[in-house]
Each structure stands twice: as C-alpha cells, then as structure tokens.
PDB file of C-alpha atoms in Angstrom:
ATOM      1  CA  UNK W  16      14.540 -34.552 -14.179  1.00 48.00           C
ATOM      2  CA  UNK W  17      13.967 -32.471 -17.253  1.00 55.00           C
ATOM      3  CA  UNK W  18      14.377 -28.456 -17.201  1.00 62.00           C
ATOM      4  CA  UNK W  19      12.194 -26.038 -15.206  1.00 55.00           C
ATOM      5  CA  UNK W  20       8.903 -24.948 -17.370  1.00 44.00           C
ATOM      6  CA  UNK W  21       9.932 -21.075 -17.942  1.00 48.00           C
ATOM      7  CA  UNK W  22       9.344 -18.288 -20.342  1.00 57.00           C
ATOM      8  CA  UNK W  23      11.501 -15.274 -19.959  1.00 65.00           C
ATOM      9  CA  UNK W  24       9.778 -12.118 -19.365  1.00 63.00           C
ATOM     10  CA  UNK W  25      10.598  -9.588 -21.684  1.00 73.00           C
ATOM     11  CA  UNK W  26       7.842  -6.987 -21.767  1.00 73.00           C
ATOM     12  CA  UNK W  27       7.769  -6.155 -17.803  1.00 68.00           C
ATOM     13  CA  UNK W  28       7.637  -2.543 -16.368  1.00 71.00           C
ATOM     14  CA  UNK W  29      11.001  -0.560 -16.321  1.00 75.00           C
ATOM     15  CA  UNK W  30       9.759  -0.314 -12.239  1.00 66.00           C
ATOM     16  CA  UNK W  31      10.877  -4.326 -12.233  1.00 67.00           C
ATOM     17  CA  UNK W  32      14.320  -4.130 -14.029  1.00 71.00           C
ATOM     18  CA  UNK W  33      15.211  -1.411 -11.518  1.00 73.00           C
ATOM     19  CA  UNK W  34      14.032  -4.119  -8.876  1.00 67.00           C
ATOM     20  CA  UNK W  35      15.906  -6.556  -9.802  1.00 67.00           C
ATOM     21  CA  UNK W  36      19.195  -4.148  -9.884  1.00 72.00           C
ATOM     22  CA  UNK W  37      18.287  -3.517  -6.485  1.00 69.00           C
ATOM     23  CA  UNK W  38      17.906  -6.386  -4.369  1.00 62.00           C
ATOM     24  CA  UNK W  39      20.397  -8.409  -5.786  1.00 57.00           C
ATOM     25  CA  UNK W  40      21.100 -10.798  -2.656  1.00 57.00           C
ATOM     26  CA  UNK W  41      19.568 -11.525   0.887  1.00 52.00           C
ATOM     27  CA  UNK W  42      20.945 -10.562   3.768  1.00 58.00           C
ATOM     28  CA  UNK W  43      20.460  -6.972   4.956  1.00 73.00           C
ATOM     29  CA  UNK W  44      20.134  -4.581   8.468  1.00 82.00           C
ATOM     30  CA  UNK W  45      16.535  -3.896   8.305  1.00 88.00           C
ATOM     31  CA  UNK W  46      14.277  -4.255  11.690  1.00 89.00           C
ATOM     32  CA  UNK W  47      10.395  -4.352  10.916  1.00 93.00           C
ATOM     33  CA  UNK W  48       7.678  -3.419  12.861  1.00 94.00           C
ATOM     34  CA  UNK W  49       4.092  -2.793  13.185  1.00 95.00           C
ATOM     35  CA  UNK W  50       1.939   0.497  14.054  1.00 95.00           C
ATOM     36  CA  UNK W  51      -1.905   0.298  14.804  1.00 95.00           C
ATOM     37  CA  UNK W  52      -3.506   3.848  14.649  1.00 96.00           C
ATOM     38  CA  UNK W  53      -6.970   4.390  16.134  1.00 96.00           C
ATOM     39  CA  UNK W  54      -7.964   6.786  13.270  1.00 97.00           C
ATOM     40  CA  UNK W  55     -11.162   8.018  14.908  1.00 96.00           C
ATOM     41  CA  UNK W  56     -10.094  11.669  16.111  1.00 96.00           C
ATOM     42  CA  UNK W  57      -8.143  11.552  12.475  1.00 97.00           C
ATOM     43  CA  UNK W  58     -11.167  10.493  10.493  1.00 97.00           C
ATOM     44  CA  UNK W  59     -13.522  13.852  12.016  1.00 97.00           C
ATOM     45  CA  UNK W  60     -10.726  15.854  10.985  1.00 98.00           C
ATOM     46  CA  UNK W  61      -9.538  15.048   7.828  1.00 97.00           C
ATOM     47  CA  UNK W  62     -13.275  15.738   7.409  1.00 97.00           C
ATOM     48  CA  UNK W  63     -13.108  19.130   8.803  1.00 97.00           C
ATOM     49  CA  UNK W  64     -10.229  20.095   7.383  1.00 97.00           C
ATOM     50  CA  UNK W  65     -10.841  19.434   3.683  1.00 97.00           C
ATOM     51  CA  UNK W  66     -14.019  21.196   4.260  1.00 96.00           C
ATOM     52  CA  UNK W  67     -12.637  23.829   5.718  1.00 96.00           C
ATOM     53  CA  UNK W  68      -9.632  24.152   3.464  1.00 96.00           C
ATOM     54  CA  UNK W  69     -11.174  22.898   0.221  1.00 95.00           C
ATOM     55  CA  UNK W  70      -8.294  20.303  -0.309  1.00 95.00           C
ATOM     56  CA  UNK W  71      -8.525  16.685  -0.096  1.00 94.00           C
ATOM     57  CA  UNK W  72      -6.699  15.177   2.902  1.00 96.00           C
ATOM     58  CA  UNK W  73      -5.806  11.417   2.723  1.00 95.00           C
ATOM     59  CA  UNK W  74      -4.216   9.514   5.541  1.00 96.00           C
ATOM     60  CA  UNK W  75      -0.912   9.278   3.637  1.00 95.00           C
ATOM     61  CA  UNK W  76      -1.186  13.303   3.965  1.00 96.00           C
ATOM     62  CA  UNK W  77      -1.134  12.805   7.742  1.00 97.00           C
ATOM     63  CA  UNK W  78       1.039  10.387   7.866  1.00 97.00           C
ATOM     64  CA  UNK W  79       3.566  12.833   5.671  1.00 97.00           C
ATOM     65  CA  UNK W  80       2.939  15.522   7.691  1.00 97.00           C
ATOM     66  CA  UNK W  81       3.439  13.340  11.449  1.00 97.00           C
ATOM     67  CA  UNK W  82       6.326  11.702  10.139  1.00 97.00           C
ATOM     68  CA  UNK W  83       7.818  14.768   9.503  1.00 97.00           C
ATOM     69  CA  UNK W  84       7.276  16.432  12.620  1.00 96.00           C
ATOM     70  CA  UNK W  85       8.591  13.618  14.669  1.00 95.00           C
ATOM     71  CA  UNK W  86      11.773  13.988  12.746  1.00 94.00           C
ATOM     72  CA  UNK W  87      12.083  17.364  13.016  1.00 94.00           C
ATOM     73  CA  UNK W  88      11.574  16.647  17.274  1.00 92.00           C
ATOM     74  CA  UNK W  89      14.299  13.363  16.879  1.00 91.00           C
ATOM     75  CA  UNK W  90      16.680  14.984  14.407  1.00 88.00           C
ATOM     76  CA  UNK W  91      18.831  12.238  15.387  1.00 87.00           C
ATOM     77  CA  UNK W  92      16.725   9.825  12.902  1.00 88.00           C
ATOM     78  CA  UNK W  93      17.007  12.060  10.408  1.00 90.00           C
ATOM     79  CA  UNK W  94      20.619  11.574   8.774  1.00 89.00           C
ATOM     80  CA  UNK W  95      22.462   8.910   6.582  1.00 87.00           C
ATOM     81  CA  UNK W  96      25.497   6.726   6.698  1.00 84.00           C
ATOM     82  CA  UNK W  97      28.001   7.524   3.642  1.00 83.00           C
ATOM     83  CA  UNK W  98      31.166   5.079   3.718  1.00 77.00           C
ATOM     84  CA  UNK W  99      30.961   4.252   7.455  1.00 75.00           C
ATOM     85  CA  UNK W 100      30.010   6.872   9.099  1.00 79.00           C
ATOM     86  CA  UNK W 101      26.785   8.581  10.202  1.00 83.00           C
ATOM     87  CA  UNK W 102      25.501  12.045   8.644  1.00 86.00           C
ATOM     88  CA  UNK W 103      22.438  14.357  10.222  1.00 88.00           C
ATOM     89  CA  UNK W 104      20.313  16.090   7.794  1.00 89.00           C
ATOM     90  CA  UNK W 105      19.395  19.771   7.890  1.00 88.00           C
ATOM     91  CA  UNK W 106      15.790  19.040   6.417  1.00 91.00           C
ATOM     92  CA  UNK W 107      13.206  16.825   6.284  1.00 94.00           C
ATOM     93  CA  UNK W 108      12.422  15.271   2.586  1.00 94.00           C
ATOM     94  CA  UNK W 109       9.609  13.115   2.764  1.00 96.00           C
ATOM     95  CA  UNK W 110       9.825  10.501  -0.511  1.00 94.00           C
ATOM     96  CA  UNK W 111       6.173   9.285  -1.558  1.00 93.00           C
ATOM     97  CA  UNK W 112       5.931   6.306  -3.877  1.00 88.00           C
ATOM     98  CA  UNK W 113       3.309   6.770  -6.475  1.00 76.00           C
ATOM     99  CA  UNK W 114       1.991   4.448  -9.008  1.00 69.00           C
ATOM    100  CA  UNK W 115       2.711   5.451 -12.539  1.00 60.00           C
ATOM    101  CA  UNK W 116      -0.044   4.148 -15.212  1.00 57.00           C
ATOM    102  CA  UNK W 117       1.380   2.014 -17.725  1.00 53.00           C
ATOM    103  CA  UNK W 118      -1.291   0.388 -20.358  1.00 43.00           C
ATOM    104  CA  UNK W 119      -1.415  -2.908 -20.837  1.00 42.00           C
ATOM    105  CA  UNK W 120       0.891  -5.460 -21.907  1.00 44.00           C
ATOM    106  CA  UNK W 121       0.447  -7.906 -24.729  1.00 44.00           C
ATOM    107  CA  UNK W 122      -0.541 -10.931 -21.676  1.00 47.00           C
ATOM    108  CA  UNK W 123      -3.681  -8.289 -20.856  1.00 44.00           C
ATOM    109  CA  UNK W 124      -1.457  -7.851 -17.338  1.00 48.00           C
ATOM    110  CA  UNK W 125      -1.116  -4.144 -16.073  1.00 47.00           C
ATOM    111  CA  UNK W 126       2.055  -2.539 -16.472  1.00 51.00           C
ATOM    112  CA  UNK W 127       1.942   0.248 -14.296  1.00 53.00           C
ATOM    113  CA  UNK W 128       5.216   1.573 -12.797  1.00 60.00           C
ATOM    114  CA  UNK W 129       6.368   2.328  -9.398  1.00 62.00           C
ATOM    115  CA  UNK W 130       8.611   6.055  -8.813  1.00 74.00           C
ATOM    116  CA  UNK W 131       7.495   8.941  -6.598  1.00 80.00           C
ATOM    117  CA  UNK W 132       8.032  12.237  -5.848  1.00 85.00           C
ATOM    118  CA  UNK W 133      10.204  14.169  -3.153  1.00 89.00           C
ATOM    119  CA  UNK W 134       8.415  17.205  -0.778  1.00 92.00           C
ATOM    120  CA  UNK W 135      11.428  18.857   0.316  1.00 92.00           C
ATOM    121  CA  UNK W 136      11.113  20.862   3.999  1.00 94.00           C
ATOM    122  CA  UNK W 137       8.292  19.233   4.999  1.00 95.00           C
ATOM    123  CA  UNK W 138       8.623  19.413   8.303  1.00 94.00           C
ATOM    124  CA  UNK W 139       8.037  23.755   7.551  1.00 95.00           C
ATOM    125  CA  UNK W 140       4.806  22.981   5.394  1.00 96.00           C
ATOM    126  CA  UNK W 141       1.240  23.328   7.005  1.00 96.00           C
ATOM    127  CA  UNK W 142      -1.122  19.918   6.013  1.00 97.00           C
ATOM    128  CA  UNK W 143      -2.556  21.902   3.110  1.00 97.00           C
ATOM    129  CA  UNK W 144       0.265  23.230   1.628  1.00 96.00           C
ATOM    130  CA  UNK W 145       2.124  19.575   1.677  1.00 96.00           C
ATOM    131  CA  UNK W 146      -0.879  18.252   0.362  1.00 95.00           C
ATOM    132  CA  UNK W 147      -1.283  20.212  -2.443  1.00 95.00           C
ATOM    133  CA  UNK W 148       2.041  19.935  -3.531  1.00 91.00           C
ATOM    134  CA  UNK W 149       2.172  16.565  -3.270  1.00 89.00           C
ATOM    135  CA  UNK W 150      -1.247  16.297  -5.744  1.00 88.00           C
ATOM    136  CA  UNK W 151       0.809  18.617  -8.224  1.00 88.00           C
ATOM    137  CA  UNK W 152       3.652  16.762  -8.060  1.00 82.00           C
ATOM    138  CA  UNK W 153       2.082  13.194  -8.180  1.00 79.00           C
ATOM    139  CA  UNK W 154      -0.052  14.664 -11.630  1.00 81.00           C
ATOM    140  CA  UNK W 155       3.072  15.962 -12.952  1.00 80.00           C
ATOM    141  CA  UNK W 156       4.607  12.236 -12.499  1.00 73.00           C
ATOM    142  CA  UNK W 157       1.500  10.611 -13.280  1.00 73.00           C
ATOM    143  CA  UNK W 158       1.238  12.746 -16.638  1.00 75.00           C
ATOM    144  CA  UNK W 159       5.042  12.110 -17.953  1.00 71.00           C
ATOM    145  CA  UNK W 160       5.207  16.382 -17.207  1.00 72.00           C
ATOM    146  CA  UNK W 161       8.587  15.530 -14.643  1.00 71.00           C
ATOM    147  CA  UNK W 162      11.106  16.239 -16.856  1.00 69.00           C
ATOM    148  CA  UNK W 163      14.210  14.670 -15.322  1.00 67.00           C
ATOM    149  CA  UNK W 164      11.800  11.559 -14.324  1.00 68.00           C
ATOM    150  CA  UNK W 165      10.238  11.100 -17.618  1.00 69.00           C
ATOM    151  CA  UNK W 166      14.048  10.883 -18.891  1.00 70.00           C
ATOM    152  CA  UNK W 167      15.661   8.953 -15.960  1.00 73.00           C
ATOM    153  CA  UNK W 168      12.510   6.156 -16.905  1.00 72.00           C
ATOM    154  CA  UNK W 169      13.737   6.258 -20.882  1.00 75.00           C
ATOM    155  CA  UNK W 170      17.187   5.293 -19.723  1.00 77.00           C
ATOM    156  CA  UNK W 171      16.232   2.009 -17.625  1.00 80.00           C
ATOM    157  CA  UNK W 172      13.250   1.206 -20.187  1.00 81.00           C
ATOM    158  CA  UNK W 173      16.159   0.802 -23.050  1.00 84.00           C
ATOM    159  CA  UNK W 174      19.060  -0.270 -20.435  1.00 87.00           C
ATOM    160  CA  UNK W 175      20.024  -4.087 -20.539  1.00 89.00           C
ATOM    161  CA  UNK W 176      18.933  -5.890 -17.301  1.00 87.00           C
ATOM    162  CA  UNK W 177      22.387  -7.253 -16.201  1.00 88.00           C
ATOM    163  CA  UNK W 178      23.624  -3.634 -16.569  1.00 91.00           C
ATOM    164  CA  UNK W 179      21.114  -1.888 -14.269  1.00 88.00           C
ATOM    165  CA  UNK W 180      22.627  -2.711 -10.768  1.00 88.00           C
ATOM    166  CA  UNK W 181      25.622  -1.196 -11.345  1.00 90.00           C
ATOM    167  CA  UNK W 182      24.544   2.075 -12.790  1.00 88.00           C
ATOM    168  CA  UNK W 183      21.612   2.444  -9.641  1.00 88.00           C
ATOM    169  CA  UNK W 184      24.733   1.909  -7.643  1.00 89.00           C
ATOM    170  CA  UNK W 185      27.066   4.163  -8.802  1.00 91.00           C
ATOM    171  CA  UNK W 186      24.335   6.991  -8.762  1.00 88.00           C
ATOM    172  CA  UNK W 187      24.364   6.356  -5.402  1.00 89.00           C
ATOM    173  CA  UNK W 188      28.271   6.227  -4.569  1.00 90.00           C
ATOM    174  CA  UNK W 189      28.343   9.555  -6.846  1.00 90.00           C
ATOM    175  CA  UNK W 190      25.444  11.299  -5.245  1.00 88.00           C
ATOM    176  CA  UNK W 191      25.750  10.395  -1.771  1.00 86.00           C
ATOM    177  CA  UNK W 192      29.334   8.829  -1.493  1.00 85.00           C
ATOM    178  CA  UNK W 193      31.169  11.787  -2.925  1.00 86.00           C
ATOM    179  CA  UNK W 194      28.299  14.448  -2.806  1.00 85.00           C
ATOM    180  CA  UNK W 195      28.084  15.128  -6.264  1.00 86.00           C
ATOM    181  CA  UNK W 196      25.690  16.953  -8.190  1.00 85.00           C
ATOM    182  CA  UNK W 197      24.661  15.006 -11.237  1.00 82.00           C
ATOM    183  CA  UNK W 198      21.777  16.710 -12.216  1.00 79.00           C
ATOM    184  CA  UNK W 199      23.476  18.004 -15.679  1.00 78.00           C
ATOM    185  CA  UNK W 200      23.133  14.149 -16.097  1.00 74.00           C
ATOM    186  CA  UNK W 201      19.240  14.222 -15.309  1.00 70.00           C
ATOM    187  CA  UNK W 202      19.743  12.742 -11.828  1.00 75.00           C
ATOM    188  CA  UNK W 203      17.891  14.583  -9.048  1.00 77.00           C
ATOM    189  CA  UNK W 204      19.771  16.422  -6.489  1.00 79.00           C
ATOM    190  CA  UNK W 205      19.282  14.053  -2.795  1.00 83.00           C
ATOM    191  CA  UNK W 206      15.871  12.093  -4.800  1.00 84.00           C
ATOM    192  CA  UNK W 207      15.103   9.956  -1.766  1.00 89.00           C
ATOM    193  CA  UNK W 208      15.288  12.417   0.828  1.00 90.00           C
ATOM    194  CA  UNK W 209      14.808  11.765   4.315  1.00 93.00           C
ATOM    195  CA  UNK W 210      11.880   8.752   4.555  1.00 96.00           C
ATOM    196  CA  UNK W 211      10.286   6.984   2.212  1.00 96.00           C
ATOM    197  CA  UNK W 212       6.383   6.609   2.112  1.00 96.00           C
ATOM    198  CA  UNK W 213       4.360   4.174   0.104  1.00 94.00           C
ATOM    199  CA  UNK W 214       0.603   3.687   0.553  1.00 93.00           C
ATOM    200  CA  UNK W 215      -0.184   0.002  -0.088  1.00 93.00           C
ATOM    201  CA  UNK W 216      -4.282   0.582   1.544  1.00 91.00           C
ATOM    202  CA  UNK W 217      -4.915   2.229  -2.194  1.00 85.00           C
ATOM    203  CA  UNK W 218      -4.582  -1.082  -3.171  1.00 86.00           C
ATOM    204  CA  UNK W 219      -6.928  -2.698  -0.698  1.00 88.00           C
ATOM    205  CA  UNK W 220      -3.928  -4.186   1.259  1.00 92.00           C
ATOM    206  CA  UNK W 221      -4.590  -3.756   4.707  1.00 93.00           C
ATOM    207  CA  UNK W 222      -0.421  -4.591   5.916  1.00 94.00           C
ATOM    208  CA  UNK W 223       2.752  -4.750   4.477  1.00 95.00           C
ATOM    209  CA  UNK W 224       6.480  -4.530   5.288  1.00 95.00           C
ATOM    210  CA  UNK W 225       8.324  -2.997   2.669  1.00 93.00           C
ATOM    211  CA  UNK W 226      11.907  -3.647   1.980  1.00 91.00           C
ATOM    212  CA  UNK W 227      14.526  -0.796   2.288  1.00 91.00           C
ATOM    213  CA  UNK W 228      15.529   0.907  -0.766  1.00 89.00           C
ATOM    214  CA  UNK W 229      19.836   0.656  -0.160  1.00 87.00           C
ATOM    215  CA  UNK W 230      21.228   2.409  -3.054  1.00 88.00           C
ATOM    216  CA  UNK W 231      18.799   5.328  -1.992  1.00 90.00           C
ATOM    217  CA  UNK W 232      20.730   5.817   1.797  1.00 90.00           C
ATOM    218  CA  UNK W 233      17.217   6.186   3.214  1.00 93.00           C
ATOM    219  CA  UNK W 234      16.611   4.158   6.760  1.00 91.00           C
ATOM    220  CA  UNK W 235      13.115   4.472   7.336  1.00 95.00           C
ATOM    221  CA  UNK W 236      10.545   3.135   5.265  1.00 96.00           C
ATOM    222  CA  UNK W 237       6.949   3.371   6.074  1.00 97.00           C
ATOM    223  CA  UNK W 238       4.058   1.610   4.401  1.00 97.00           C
ATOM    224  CA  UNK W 239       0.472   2.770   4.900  1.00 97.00           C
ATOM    225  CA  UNK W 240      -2.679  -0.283   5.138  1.00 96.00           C
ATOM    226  CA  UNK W 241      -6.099   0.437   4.679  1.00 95.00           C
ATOM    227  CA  UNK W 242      -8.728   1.232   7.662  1.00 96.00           C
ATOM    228  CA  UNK W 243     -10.362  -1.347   9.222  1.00 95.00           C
ATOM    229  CA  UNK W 244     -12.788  -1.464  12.211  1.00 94.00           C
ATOM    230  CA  UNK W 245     -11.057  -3.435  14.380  1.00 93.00           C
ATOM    231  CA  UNK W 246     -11.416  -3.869  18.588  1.00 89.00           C
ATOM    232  CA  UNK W 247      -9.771  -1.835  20.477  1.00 88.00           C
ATOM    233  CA  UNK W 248      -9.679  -1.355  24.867  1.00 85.00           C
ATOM    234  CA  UNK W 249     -11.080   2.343  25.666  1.00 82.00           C
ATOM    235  CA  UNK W 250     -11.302   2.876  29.392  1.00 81.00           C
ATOM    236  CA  UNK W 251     -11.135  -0.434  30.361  1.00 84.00           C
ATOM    237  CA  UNK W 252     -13.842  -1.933  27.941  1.00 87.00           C
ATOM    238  CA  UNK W 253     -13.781  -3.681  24.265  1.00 90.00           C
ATOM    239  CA  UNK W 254     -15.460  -1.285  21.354  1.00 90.00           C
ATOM    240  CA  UNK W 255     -14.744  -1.544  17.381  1.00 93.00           C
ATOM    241  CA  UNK W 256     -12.539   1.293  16.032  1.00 94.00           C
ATOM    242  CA  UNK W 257     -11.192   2.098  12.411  1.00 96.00           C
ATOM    243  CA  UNK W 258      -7.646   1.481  12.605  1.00 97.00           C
ATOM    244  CA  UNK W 259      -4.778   1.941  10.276  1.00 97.00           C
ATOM    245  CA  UNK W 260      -2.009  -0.181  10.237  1.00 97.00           C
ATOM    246  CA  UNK W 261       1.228   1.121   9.358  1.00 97.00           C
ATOM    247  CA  UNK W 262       4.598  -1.125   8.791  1.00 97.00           C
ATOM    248  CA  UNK W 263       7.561   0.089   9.522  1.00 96.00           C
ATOM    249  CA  UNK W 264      11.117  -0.678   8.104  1.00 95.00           C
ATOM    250  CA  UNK W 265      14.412   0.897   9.386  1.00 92.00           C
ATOM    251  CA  UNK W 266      17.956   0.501   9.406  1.00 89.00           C
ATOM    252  CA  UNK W 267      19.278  -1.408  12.447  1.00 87.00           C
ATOM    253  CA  UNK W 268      22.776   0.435  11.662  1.00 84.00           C
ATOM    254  CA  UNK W 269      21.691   4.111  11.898  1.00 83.00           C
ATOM    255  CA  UNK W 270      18.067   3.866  13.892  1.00 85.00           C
ATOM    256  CA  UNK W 271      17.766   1.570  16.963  1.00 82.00           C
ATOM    257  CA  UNK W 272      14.992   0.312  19.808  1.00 83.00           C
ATOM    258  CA  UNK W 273      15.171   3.778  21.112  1.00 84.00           C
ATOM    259  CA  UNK W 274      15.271   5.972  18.401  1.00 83.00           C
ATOM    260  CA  UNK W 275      12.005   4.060  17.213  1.00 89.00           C
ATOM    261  CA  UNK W 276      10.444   4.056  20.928  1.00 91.00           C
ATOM    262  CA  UNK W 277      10.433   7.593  20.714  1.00 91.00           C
ATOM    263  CA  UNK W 278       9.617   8.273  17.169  1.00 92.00           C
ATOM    264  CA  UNK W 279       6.151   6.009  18.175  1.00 94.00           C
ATOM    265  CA  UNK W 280       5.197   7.844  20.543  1.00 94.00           C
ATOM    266  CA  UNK W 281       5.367  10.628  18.902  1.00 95.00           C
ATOM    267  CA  UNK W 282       3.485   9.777  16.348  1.00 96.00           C
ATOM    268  CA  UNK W 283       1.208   8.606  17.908  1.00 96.00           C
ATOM    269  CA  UNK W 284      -0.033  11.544  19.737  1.00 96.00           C
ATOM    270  CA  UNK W 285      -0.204  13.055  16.186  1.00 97.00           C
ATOM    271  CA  UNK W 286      -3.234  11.107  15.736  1.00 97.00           C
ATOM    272  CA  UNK W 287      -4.826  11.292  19.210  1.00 95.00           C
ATOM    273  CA  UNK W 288      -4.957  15.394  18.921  1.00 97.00           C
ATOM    274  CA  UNK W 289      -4.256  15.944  14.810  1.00 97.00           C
ATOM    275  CA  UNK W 290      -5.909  19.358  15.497  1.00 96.00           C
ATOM    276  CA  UNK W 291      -3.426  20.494  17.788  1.00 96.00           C
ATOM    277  CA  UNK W 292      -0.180  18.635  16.035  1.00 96.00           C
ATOM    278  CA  UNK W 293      -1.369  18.423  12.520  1.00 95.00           C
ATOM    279  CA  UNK W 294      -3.510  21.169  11.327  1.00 91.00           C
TER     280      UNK W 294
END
C-alpha cells in the first residue's frame, strides 16, 4: 500500500499547538458524568434579575456562581494534588474558557483561539458583581487588552510544536510543584484556579464531555449545553421543560462518588430556588 494522503497543517491556531502539548497520550483518571437542569425557576429569574440589576445574566453566570457556592459548602473538592499528595484551597477561582477571535486562515477556515479568564474569590462575589467582571475580563481577552495573555499567546504562536509539551509542563512543575511565582516571566500567578468552565451551548452543542486540562492541576471540569425542552416527571405526570445539560469531568484521584453525590445535590437546589441561593 502506498503512503497515507496528508498535508501538514501549518497555519492552525496557537489554541491547537498548545493541544497537542497537552494530551500527548491516552490513558488518564478522569470519571465523566452527566447533569440535567430543569432551568424553568432559572429562566424567570435570570429574567428578573437582569432587569432588575441592568446586567446580562447567562446560564454560564449561574452556573459560575452555583459551582462556586457548592465548593465553598464541600471545601474538600476544592484543593489539588502536587507530587503525591493532596492540597485544600483557601479560595474559590472559577476558570472560564472563552473563545478568542482569530480571522481567517488562507483555507477560508476560522481560526479562532481557545484561553479564558480566572474570577478569583468567587465564592464572596454576588451574581452581578461575578458577572460583570467576567464581561470585563472576557473583552479585555477578547480585545488582545490582557497583557500577560496577549504575551503568553506570542510565545506559543512562534514556539516549535515538538517543543511546546515540555515548556506547558514545566510551568506547571514550577508553578504548582514548587510554588513559584513566575509572573516576572509573564506567567499568571495559580491561572487555572479552582474549576474550569467552558460553555459549549454558545456553539449550539447541546452535550459534551470535556477532557481535563493536567498540566493545569484542576480536577473538575464542567461543560455547559444549550437549553432544550425536553420531558420531564412533575408530580407524578410527563410535561416538556427547558433543560440544560451540563457534563461533568473530574479527577478520580482527588474527587470520588461521594464528593460528586454531594456536590449534585447541591447544585442542584441552586437551580430549584436561584432566588434564595443565587441572587
């Protein structure tokens, strides 16, 4: 048989060399798992809120903000392992993936990148606040205005592929390993922070299991679907409801069947009564 028809792929986005440095091989901890939320209580009040408010409230916003809360109630799922041994967290650092605009490539394909930004204490942040910050922040990324990012994204775009693994990696060993501050090297303090949250329902994707991000110590991953009317049993009896389906992605090592019993439930009741655990 003759050679494999392929053309290298030179032009792609700097977000898919830093891919490739970090999934380098199968064969990892993760457990996956599914959440349906019945989103009608959260719809009428994401409503009422940004009214009230006069700030925009998506469902990632809730989903930041109940995330955080349970973690704040199970500190226990809020830590890391460094060498082999588990570390709690003081504060709650919710990570949210945002997609970066990137123009167009010579093939007419998009080449928008993937990075994110980092709401530190979110857990002590009312919905407004956190959301607010998050738009700035997002902007700022969105905009090239994120100093250290804008730089950290000019190293990778010029980096050679084979070399990019290594240097993700010993970020990581540095920053979390030895608990270094690198940022006179433009590398955020603690970038990942506590969980990581990526909407893929922007994207008209109503479910999706996201892989773990392992040079970034964080063991909870959660991406957000779209809302769909689907049937659901209320008092005994079939009816359609908009639900949101959420997966979930965590670390078997430091989070286990427990740890994410409890964490469901409550966040769950974050979205049967958002005015009394979200507002």
């Amino acid at each position: 048989m003759g050679r494999l028809n392929l053309t290298r792929v030179d032009n792609a986005p700097v977000f898919r060399k830093i891919a490739m440095g970090t999934w380098n091989k199968g064969g990892d901890p993760s457990v996956y798992g599914l959440l349906e939320i019945d989103m009608t209580h959260a719809m009428t009040f994401m409503k009422e809120y940004s009214e009230k408010h006069e700030v925009k409230i998506t469902p990632t916003h809730l989903v930041g903000k109940a995330i955080a809360r349970c973690m704040k109630i199970r500190p226990e799922s809020n830590g890391m392992i460094r060498g082999h041994r588990i570390y709690q967290r003081k504060d709650v650092d919710v990570f949210f993936q945002v997609n970066i605009p990137g123009g167009v490539g010579p093939d007419g394909a998009g080449k928008a990148n993937l990075s994110g930004c980092t709401v530190h204490k979110a857990d002590q942040l009312s919905l407004k606040e956190l959301a607010l910050m998050l738009q700035n922040r997002a902007d700022m990324v969105r905009r090239n205005k994120d100093p250290i990012l804008t730089e950290t994204l000019k190293i990778f775009e010029w980096m050679p592929w084979w070399m990019v693994g290594s240097v993700l990696w010993l970020s990581s060993f540095l920053t979390y390993g030895l608990n270094l501050n690198l940022q006179w090297l433009g590398i955020p303090r603690d970038p990942f922070g506590s969980v990581m949250i990526t909407s893929v329902g922007s994207m008209g994707i109503d479910v999706a299991l996201a892989p773990l991000v392992p040079y970034s110590r964080v063991p909870l991953l959660l991406a957000i679907g779209s809302i769909r009317d689907m049937p659901v049993v209320k008092d005994g009896s079939i009816s359609a409801a908009p639900v949101m389906r959420i997966g979930v992605t965590f670390d078997h090592r430091f989070i286990d069947g427990v740890h994410a019993s409890q964490m469901s439930r409550e966040f769950k009741r974050c979205f049967e009564d958002p005015w009394k655990y979200l507002a």
